[in-house]
Amino acid sequence: MAPISPINADRLWARLMALAEIGATPGGGVNRQALSDGEIAAWHRVIAWAREAGLTAATDPAGNLFLRLAGRDRAAPPVLIGSHLDSQPTGGKFDGAAGVMAALEVAVSFAERGETPAHDLIVVTWMNEEGCRFAPGMMGSEAFAGVRGIEAIRAVRDANGISVGEELDRLHASFPDLPRKPLGFVAAAYLELHIEQGPLLETAERVFGVVTGIQGKKTFQVVLAGAEGHAGTLPQQQRRDALAAFARTAAALHDEISAIDAEIKFTIGRVTVEPNAPSVVPSRVAFSIDLRHPDNAVLDAAGARITGLCHQHAPPCTVTITPLVDAPSNDFDPRLRERIGRAAYDQGLPSMAILSAAGHDARHLAKVCPAAMIFIPCRGGASHVEHEWADPGRVAAGASVLAQVLRDLAFADQPFVAET
Ligand SMILES: [Zn+2]
């Protein structure tokens, strides 16, 4: 049995609960949206905890925060562990925060025991994972991995017209003593602990999920254009009613796309109608499509069907389809998955392989280094809600497995050499 790396479970829980007080909502949840005063306050708290243990803090142009436990070999690429500190407006205490605090606890525990890793161990919090204030999310990890340019990210505005750029400048001005790293750097590996945000682990009575990958996702914006008219006088046959076209198109999409495969997730989540007046024939309907499937071939096939179905059912209206997100499914690094499974086994904790139905920053890190995720169960599978809850013992167990995997990775001169 491999040695178990102890962490301080009580401290981890106390800090996680203290963090949840920043942006706490009356309903017991957290409202700490990206680049808000709440997130800045959370940075102050987390940086103070890290510095107390001798870690050093730095940021980058994308507003990611790095807390570094220095390794013996400063030239070796660092091992990254972390998640995000931002939340949904009525989010919970654990989404993102559990991963950051588990990562910090692991690094702090190593530091306290005077255990110096071979590689730098860097706890990271990615900017704007949630994408609710500034859409779409995962900006920090996308910028880090070179998926999106920083100027495009800075230009995005929230509902009040405030830009990411302005808020990034405000964030950096709040931490004038933090050194600024260049955007993106070579990493040896990335590990992220997260609550599952679904019910599978709890149902299967497993303590851990070894995440195999993240299911692929495509999103589209569709606009149906017709013509306005008087609801009382315009003859029915002459109408180009955009809402009627939407009703036909939406029904056909639901029926046909759902029929492609049982695992398909097809959602029309937002619809706007113009002019949206009771006695006017609707002239324009814009709607969103969110399409997900773990198998890229099925996802592509389903995505391709959308265009044909829209064109088939739109007439006499015209239709414009704009693809927005095209994120294929990814597989996490098999060597890291094996190590997570083994660490869970060594600690006597039942685990299972699980596909992430939700997106995470790790998807982007997987493009630039070996990456993997550990899921812990959350009560009833509920997440993005104020009553989101994870058992203290499960959070601690997750951190403990993370610590053991990191003992292998960051303390080895060549993290993966034993596997080849
Ligand atoms: Zn999250």
Coordinates of C-alpha atoms and ligand atoms in Angstrom, one line a residue:
M1 CA 0.0 0.0 0.0
A2 CA 1.4 3.4 -1.0
P3 CA 2.0 5.9 1.7
I4 CA -1.0 8.2 2.3
S5 CA -0.3 11.9 2.3
P6 CA -2.1 13.4 5.2
I7 CA -4.0 16.6 4.8
N8 CA -5.7 18.6 7.5
A9 CA -9.4 17.8 6.9
D10 CA -10.7 20.2 9.6
R11 CA -8.7 23.1 8.2
L12 CA -9.8 22.3 4.7
W13 CA -13.5 22.3 5.7
A14 CA -13.2 25.4 7.9
R15 CA -11.5 27.3 5.1
L16 CA -14.1 26.1 2.5
M17 CA -16.9 27.4 4.8
A18 CA -15.0 30.7 5.4
L19 CA -14.7 31.2 1.7
A20 CA -18.4 30.6 1.3
E21 CA -19.1 33.6 3.5
I22 CA -17.7 35.8 0.7
G23 CA -20.7 36.5 -1.5
A24 CA -23.0 34.5 0.8
T25 CA -26.7 34.6 -0.3
P26 CA -29.6 34.6 2.1
G27 CA -30.6 31.2 0.7
G28 CA -27.3 29.6 1.9
G29 CA -25.6 29.8 -1.4
V30 CA -22.9 32.0 -3.0
N31 CA -23.0 34.8 -5.4
R32 CA -19.4 35.5 -6.4
Q33 CA -19.4 36.2 -10.1
A34 CA -16.3 36.6 -12.2
L35 CA -14.2 39.7 -11.5
S36 CA -16.7 41.0 -8.9
D37 CA -15.8 42.6 -5.5
G38 CA -16.6 39.2 -4.1
E39 CA -14.1 37.4 -6.2
I40 CA -11.5 40.1 -5.4
A41 CA -12.2 39.5 -1.7
A42 CA -11.9 35.7 -2.2
W43 CA -8.5 36.3 -3.8
H44 CA -7.3 38.3 -0.8
R45 CA -8.4 35.5 1.5
V46 CA -6.8 32.7 -0.5
I47 CA -3.6 34.5 -1.1
A48 CA -3.2 35.2 2.6
W49 CA -3.7 31.5 3.4
A50 CA -1.1 30.6 0.8
R51 CA 1.5 33.1 1.9
E52 CA 1.1 32.0 5.5
A53 CA 2.4 28.6 4.4
G54 CA 5.3 30.1 2.4
L55 CA 3.7 29.9 -1.1
T56 CA 4.1 32.8 -3.5
A57 CA 1.3 34.4 -5.5
A58 CA 1.3 35.6 -9.1
T59 CA -1.2 36.5 -11.8
D60 CA -1.3 36.8 -15.5
P61 CA -3.0 39.0 -18.1
A62 CA -6.1 36.8 -18.1
G63 CA -6.8 37.2 -14.4
N64 CA -5.7 33.7 -13.4
L65 CA -4.2 33.4 -9.9
F66 CA -1.2 31.2 -9.3
L67 CA -0.1 30.1 -5.8
R68 CA 3.3 28.4 -6.0
L69 CA 5.0 25.9 -3.7
A70 CA 8.6 26.1 -5.0
G71 CA 10.1 22.8 -6.2
R72 CA 13.8 21.8 -6.1
D73 CA 14.3 22.1 -9.9
R74 CA 13.1 25.5 -10.9
A75 CA 13.7 24.7 -14.6
A76 CA 11.3 21.7 -14.5
P77 CA 7.7 22.4 -15.7
P78 CA 5.3 22.9 -12.9
V79 CA 2.4 20.7 -12.0
L80 CA -0.9 22.6 -11.9
I81 CA -3.8 21.9 -9.6
G82 CA -6.9 23.9 -9.1
S83 CA -10.3 25.0 -10.3
H84 CA -12.2 28.3 -10.1
L85 CA -13.5 30.8 -7.4
D86 CA -16.3 32.4 -9.4
S87 CA -19.9 31.2 -9.0
Q88 CA -23.3 31.5 -10.6
P89 CA -25.5 34.3 -9.2
T90 CA -27.4 31.7 -7.0
G91 CA -24.6 29.2 -6.9
G92 CA -23.4 26.9 -4.2
K93 CA -20.4 26.7 -1.8
F94 CA -18.6 23.8 -3.6
D95 CA -18.7 24.3 -7.4
G96 CA -15.1 25.4 -8.1
A97 CA -14.3 26.4 -4.5
A98 CA -14.0 22.7 -3.4
G99 CA -11.3 22.1 -6.0
V100 CA -9.4 25.3 -5.2
M101 CA -9.5 24.7 -1.5
A102 CA -8.5 21.0 -1.8
A103 CA -5.6 22.0 -4.0
L104 CA -4.5 24.7 -1.6
E105 CA -4.8 22.3 1.4
V106 CA -2.6 19.7 -0.4
A107 CA 0.1 22.3 -1.2
V108 CA -0.1 23.8 2.3
S109 CA 0.2 20.3 3.9
F110 CA 3.3 19.6 1.8
A111 CA 4.8 23.0 2.8
E112 CA 4.1 22.5 6.5
R113 CA 5.9 19.1 6.5
G114 CA 8.8 20.6 4.7
E115 CA 8.3 18.3 1.8
T116 CA 9.8 20.0 -1.3
P117 CA 8.5 18.7 -4.6
A118 CA 10.9 18.2 -7.5
H119 CA 8.6 20.4 -9.7
D120 CA 7.0 23.6 -8.7
L121 CA 3.4 22.8 -7.5
I122 CA 1.1 25.6 -8.5
V123 CA -2.5 26.0 -7.2
V124 CA -4.4 27.8 -9.9
T125 CA -7.8 29.6 -9.9
W126 CA -9.1 30.2 -13.5
M127 CA -10.8 33.4 -14.4
N128 CA -14.6 33.3 -15.2
E129 CA -15.3 29.6 -15.5
E130 CA -19.0 30.0 -15.1
G131 CA -19.7 32.5 -17.9
C132 CA -22.9 34.0 -16.3
R133 CA -21.7 37.6 -16.0
F134 CA -19.4 37.4 -19.0
A135 CA -20.4 34.8 -21.6
P136 CA -19.1 32.4 -22.7
G137 CA -17.2 31.1 -19.7
M138 CA -13.8 29.4 -19.1
M139 CA -12.1 32.6 -20.3
G140 CA -9.0 32.2 -18.1
S141 CA -8.2 28.6 -19.1
E142 CA -9.0 29.3 -22.8
A143 CA -6.5 32.3 -22.7
F144 CA -3.9 30.1 -20.9
A145 CA -4.3 27.3 -23.5
G146 CA -4.3 29.7 -26.4
V147 CA -7.8 28.8 -27.4
R148 CA -9.0 32.4 -27.3
G149 CA -7.1 35.6 -27.7
I150 CA -6.9 38.0 -24.7
E151 CA -8.1 41.0 -26.7
A152 CA -11.3 39.2 -27.7
I153 CA -11.8 38.2 -24.1
R154 CA -11.2 41.8 -22.8
A155 CA -13.8 43.1 -25.2
V156 CA -16.7 41.0 -23.8
R157 CA -19.2 43.1 -21.8
D158 CA -21.6 42.2 -19.0
A159 CA -25.3 43.2 -18.9
N160 CA -24.3 46.6 -17.5
G161 CA -21.9 47.3 -20.3
I162 CA -18.8 46.8 -18.2
S163 CA -16.0 45.0 -20.1
V164 CA -13.8 42.1 -19.0
G165 CA -10.9 44.4 -19.8
E166 CA -12.0 47.1 -17.4
E167 CA -12.6 44.5 -14.7
L168 CA -9.3 42.8 -15.3
D169 CA -7.5 46.1 -14.9
R170 CA -9.5 46.7 -11.6
L171 CA -8.5 43.2 -10.4
H172 CA -4.8 43.8 -11.1
A173 CA -4.9 47.2 -9.5
S174 CA -6.3 45.6 -6.3
F175 CA -3.2 43.4 -6.1
P176 CA -0.3 45.7 -7.1
D177 CA 2.3 43.5 -5.4
L178 CA 1.5 40.4 -7.5
P179 CA 4.0 39.6 -10.2
R180 CA 2.5 39.2 -13.6
K181 CA 3.4 36.0 -15.5
P182 CA 3.2 35.9 -19.3
L183 CA 0.1 34.3 -20.6
G184 CA 0.4 30.5 -20.8
F185 CA 3.4 28.5 -19.8
V186 CA 4.5 24.9 -20.1
A187 CA 3.0 22.6 -17.5
A188 CA 3.9 19.0 -16.6
A189 CA 0.3 18.1 -15.8
Y190 CA -3.0 19.5 -14.6
L191 CA -5.3 18.0 -12.0
E192 CA -8.8 19.3 -11.0
L193 CA -11.0 18.1 -8.3
H194 CA -14.7 19.1 -8.7
I195 CA -18.1 18.1 -7.4
E196 CA -19.8 15.8 -9.9
Q197 CA -22.8 18.2 -10.4
G198 CA -24.9 15.1 -11.2
P199 CA -26.4 12.1 -9.4
L200 CA -24.4 9.2 -10.7
L201 CA -21.8 8.8 -7.9
E202 CA -24.3 9.1 -5.2
T203 CA -26.6 6.6 -6.8
A204 CA -23.8 4.1 -7.4
E205 CA -22.6 4.7 -3.8
R206 CA -19.1 5.6 -5.0
V207 CA -16.8 8.1 -3.2
F208 CA -14.9 9.1 -6.3
G209 CA -15.3 9.5 -10.0
V210 CA -12.3 9.1 -12.1
V211 CA -13.3 11.4 -15.0
T212 CA -12.8 9.8 -18.4
G213 CA -13.5 13.0 -20.4
I214 CA -15.9 15.8 -21.0
Q215 CA -18.8 15.3 -23.4
G216 CA -18.7 17.4 -26.5
K217 CA -20.9 20.4 -27.0
K218 CA -22.1 22.5 -29.9
T219 CA -24.2 25.7 -29.6
F220 CA -26.0 27.7 -32.3
Q221 CA -27.9 30.9 -32.6
V222 CA -30.9 30.6 -35.0
V223 CA -32.9 33.5 -36.4
L224 CA -36.2 33.1 -38.3
A225 CA -37.2 36.1 -40.2
G226 CA -40.8 36.7 -41.5
A227 CA -42.9 39.8 -41.8
E228 CA -45.1 41.8 -39.4
G229 CA -48.8 42.1 -40.0
H230 CA -52.1 43.0 -38.4
A231 CA -53.4 40.1 -36.5
G232 CA -57.0 40.9 -37.5
T233 CA -56.7 41.7 -41.1
L234 CA -53.8 39.9 -42.7
P235 CA -55.1 36.7 -44.4
Q236 CA -53.7 33.5 -42.9
Q237 CA -52.3 32.2 -46.3
Q238 CA -50.3 35.4 -46.8
R239 CA -48.6 35.4 -43.5
R240 CA -44.9 34.9 -42.9
D241 CA -45.3 34.3 -39.2
A242 CA -41.9 33.7 -37.5
L243 CA -43.4 32.2 -34.4
A244 CA -45.4 29.7 -36.3
A245 CA -42.2 28.8 -38.2
F246 CA -40.4 28.5 -34.8
A247 CA -43.1 26.2 -33.5
R248 CA -42.7 23.8 -36.5
T249 CA -38.9 24.0 -36.5
A250 CA -38.6 23.5 -32.7
A251 CA -40.9 20.5 -32.8
A252 CA -39.1 18.9 -35.7
L253 CA -35.7 19.5 -34.1
H254 CA -36.8 18.0 -30.8
D255 CA -38.2 14.9 -32.5
E256 CA -35.5 14.2 -35.0
I257 CA -32.4 15.2 -33.0
S258 CA -33.6 13.3 -29.9
A259 CA -34.2 10.2 -32.1
I260 CA -30.6 10.0 -33.3
D261 CA -29.3 8.6 -30.1
A262 CA -30.5 8.0 -26.5
E263 CA -27.5 9.9 -25.1
I264 CA -28.3 13.1 -27.0
K265 CA -28.9 16.2 -25.0
F266 CA -30.8 18.8 -27.1
T267 CA -32.0 22.1 -25.5
I268 CA -33.6 25.2 -26.8
G269 CA -33.1 27.4 -23.7
R270 CA -33.8 30.9 -24.9
V271 CA -36.3 32.3 -27.3
T272 CA -37.0 36.0 -28.2
V273 CA -39.9 37.1 -30.3
E274 CA -40.4 40.4 -32.1
P275 CA -42.3 42.5 -31.8
N276 CA -43.8 40.4 -29.1
A277 CA -47.2 42.1 -29.2
P278 CA -50.5 40.3 -28.8
S279 CA -52.1 41.7 -32.0
V280 CA -49.1 41.7 -34.4
V281 CA -48.0 38.7 -36.5
P282 CA -44.4 37.9 -35.2
S283 CA -41.7 39.0 -37.6
R284 CA -38.6 37.6 -36.0
V285 CA -37.7 34.8 -33.6
A286 CA -34.2 34.2 -32.4
F287 CA -33.4 31.1 -30.4
S288 CA -30.5 29.2 -28.9
I289 CA -29.5 25.6 -29.4
D290 CA -27.4 23.6 -27.0
L291 CA -26.4 20.2 -28.3
R292 CA -24.3 17.7 -26.4
H293 CA -23.1 14.1 -26.8
P294 CA -20.0 12.1 -25.6
D295 CA -19.3 10.6 -29.1
N296 CA -17.9 13.2 -31.5
A297 CA -19.2 11.3 -34.6
V298 CA -22.7 11.4 -33.2
L299 CA -22.3 15.0 -32.1
D300 CA -21.2 16.0 -35.6
A301 CA -24.0 14.0 -37.3
A302 CA -26.6 15.7 -35.0
G303 CA -25.1 19.1 -35.6
A304 CA -25.2 18.6 -39.3
R305 CA -29.0 17.7 -39.1
I306 CA -29.8 21.0 -37.5
T307 CA -29.2 23.0 -40.6
G308 CA -31.3 20.8 -42.9
L309 CA -34.2 20.7 -40.4
C310 CA -34.2 24.5 -40.0
H311 CA -34.3 25.0 -43.7
Q312 CA -37.0 22.4 -44.2
H313 CA -39.4 23.9 -41.6
A314 CA -38.6 27.7 -41.8
P315 CA -40.4 28.6 -45.1
P316 CA -42.1 30.9 -45.9
C317 CA -39.7 32.5 -43.4
T318 CA -36.0 32.7 -43.9
V319 CA -33.5 31.2 -41.5
T320 CA -29.9 32.1 -40.5
I321 CA -27.9 29.6 -38.4
T322 CA -24.8 30.8 -36.6
P323 CA -22.6 28.2 -35.0
L324 CA -21.1 29.5 -31.7
V325 CA -19.4 26.9 -29.6
D326 CA -17.8 23.8 -31.2
A327 CA -16.1 21.9 -28.4
P328 CA -15.5 18.2 -29.2
S329 CA -15.5 15.5 -26.5
N330 CA -12.1 15.0 -25.0
D331 CA -10.4 12.1 -23.2
F332 CA -8.4 12.8 -20.1
D333 CA -4.8 11.4 -19.9
P334 CA -5.0 7.6 -19.3
R335 CA -1.9 7.6 -17.1
L336 CA -3.3 10.2 -14.8
R337 CA -6.7 8.4 -14.7
E338 CA -4.9 5.2 -13.7
R339 CA -3.0 6.9 -10.9
I340 CA -6.2 8.5 -9.5
G341 CA -8.0 5.1 -9.6
R342 CA -5.0 3.5 -7.9
A343 CA -4.7 6.3 -5.2
A344 CA -8.5 5.8 -4.4
Y345 CA -8.0 2.1 -4.2
D346 CA -5.0 2.4 -1.9
Q347 CA -7.0 4.6 0.4
G348 CA -9.9 2.0 0.4
L349 CA -12.3 4.4 -1.4
P350 CA -14.6 2.9 -4.0
S351 CA -14.3 4.8 -7.3
M352 CA -15.8 4.5 -10.8
A353 CA -15.1 5.8 -14.2
I354 CA -17.4 8.7 -15.1
L355 CA -17.9 11.0 -18.1
S356 CA -18.4 14.7 -17.3
A357 CA -21.6 15.9 -18.7
A358 CA -20.7 19.5 -17.7
G359 CA -17.8 21.5 -19.1
H360 CA -14.7 22.4 -17.0
D361 CA -11.5 24.3 -17.4
A362 CA -9.6 21.0 -17.5
R363 CA -11.0 20.6 -21.1
H364 CA -8.8 23.4 -22.2
L365 CA -5.8 22.3 -20.1
A366 CA -6.0 18.9 -21.7
K367 CA -5.0 20.6 -25.0
V368 CA -1.6 21.7 -23.6
C369 CA -0.6 19.1 -21.0
P370 CA -1.7 15.8 -19.6
A371 CA -4.8 16.6 -17.6
A372 CA -7.4 14.7 -15.5
M373 CA -10.2 15.3 -13.1
I374 CA -11.4 13.8 -9.8
F375 CA -15.2 14.0 -9.1
I376 CA -16.6 13.8 -5.6
P377 CA -20.4 13.3 -5.1
C378 CA -22.7 16.2 -4.3
R379 CA -26.0 15.7 -2.5
G380 CA -28.9 14.8 -4.8
G381 CA -26.6 15.7 -7.8
A382 CA -27.7 19.3 -7.2
S383 CA -25.4 22.1 -8.4
H384 CA -25.7 25.7 -9.6
V385 CA -28.2 26.0 -6.7
E386 CA -27.9 27.5 -3.3
H387 CA -28.5 24.2 -1.5
E388 CA -25.6 22.5 -3.3
W389 CA -23.8 20.3 -0.7
A390 CA -20.9 18.0 -0.4
D391 CA -20.1 15.8 2.6
P392 CA -17.1 17.1 4.6
G393 CA -15.6 13.5 4.6
R394 CA -15.9 13.3 0.8
V395 CA -14.2 16.7 0.3
A396 CA -11.4 15.5 2.6
A397 CA -11.1 12.2 0.9
G398 CA -10.9 14.0 -2.5
A399 CA -8.1 16.2 -1.2
S400 CA -6.3 13.1 0.2
V401 CA -6.4 11.3 -3.1
L402 CA -5.2 14.5 -4.9
A403 CA -2.3 14.6 -2.4
Q404 CA -1.3 11.0 -3.2
V405 CA -1.4 11.5 -6.9
L406 CA 0.7 14.7 -6.6
R407 CA 3.2 12.8 -4.4
D408 CA 3.8 10.6 -7.5
L409 CA 3.7 13.5 -10.0
A410 CA 5.3 16.6 -8.5
F411 CA 7.9 14.7 -6.4
A412 CA 9.2 12.6 -9.3
D413 CA 11.9 14.1 -11.5
Q414 CA 10.1 12.7 -14.6
P415 CA 6.4 12.5 -13.7
F416 CA 5.5 10.0 -16.3
V417 CA 8.7 8.1 -16.8
A418 CA 7.6 5.1 -14.8
E419 CA 4.7 4.5 -17.1
T420 CA 6.5 4.4 -20.4
Ligands
ZN1 ZN -17.3 24.5 -11.7

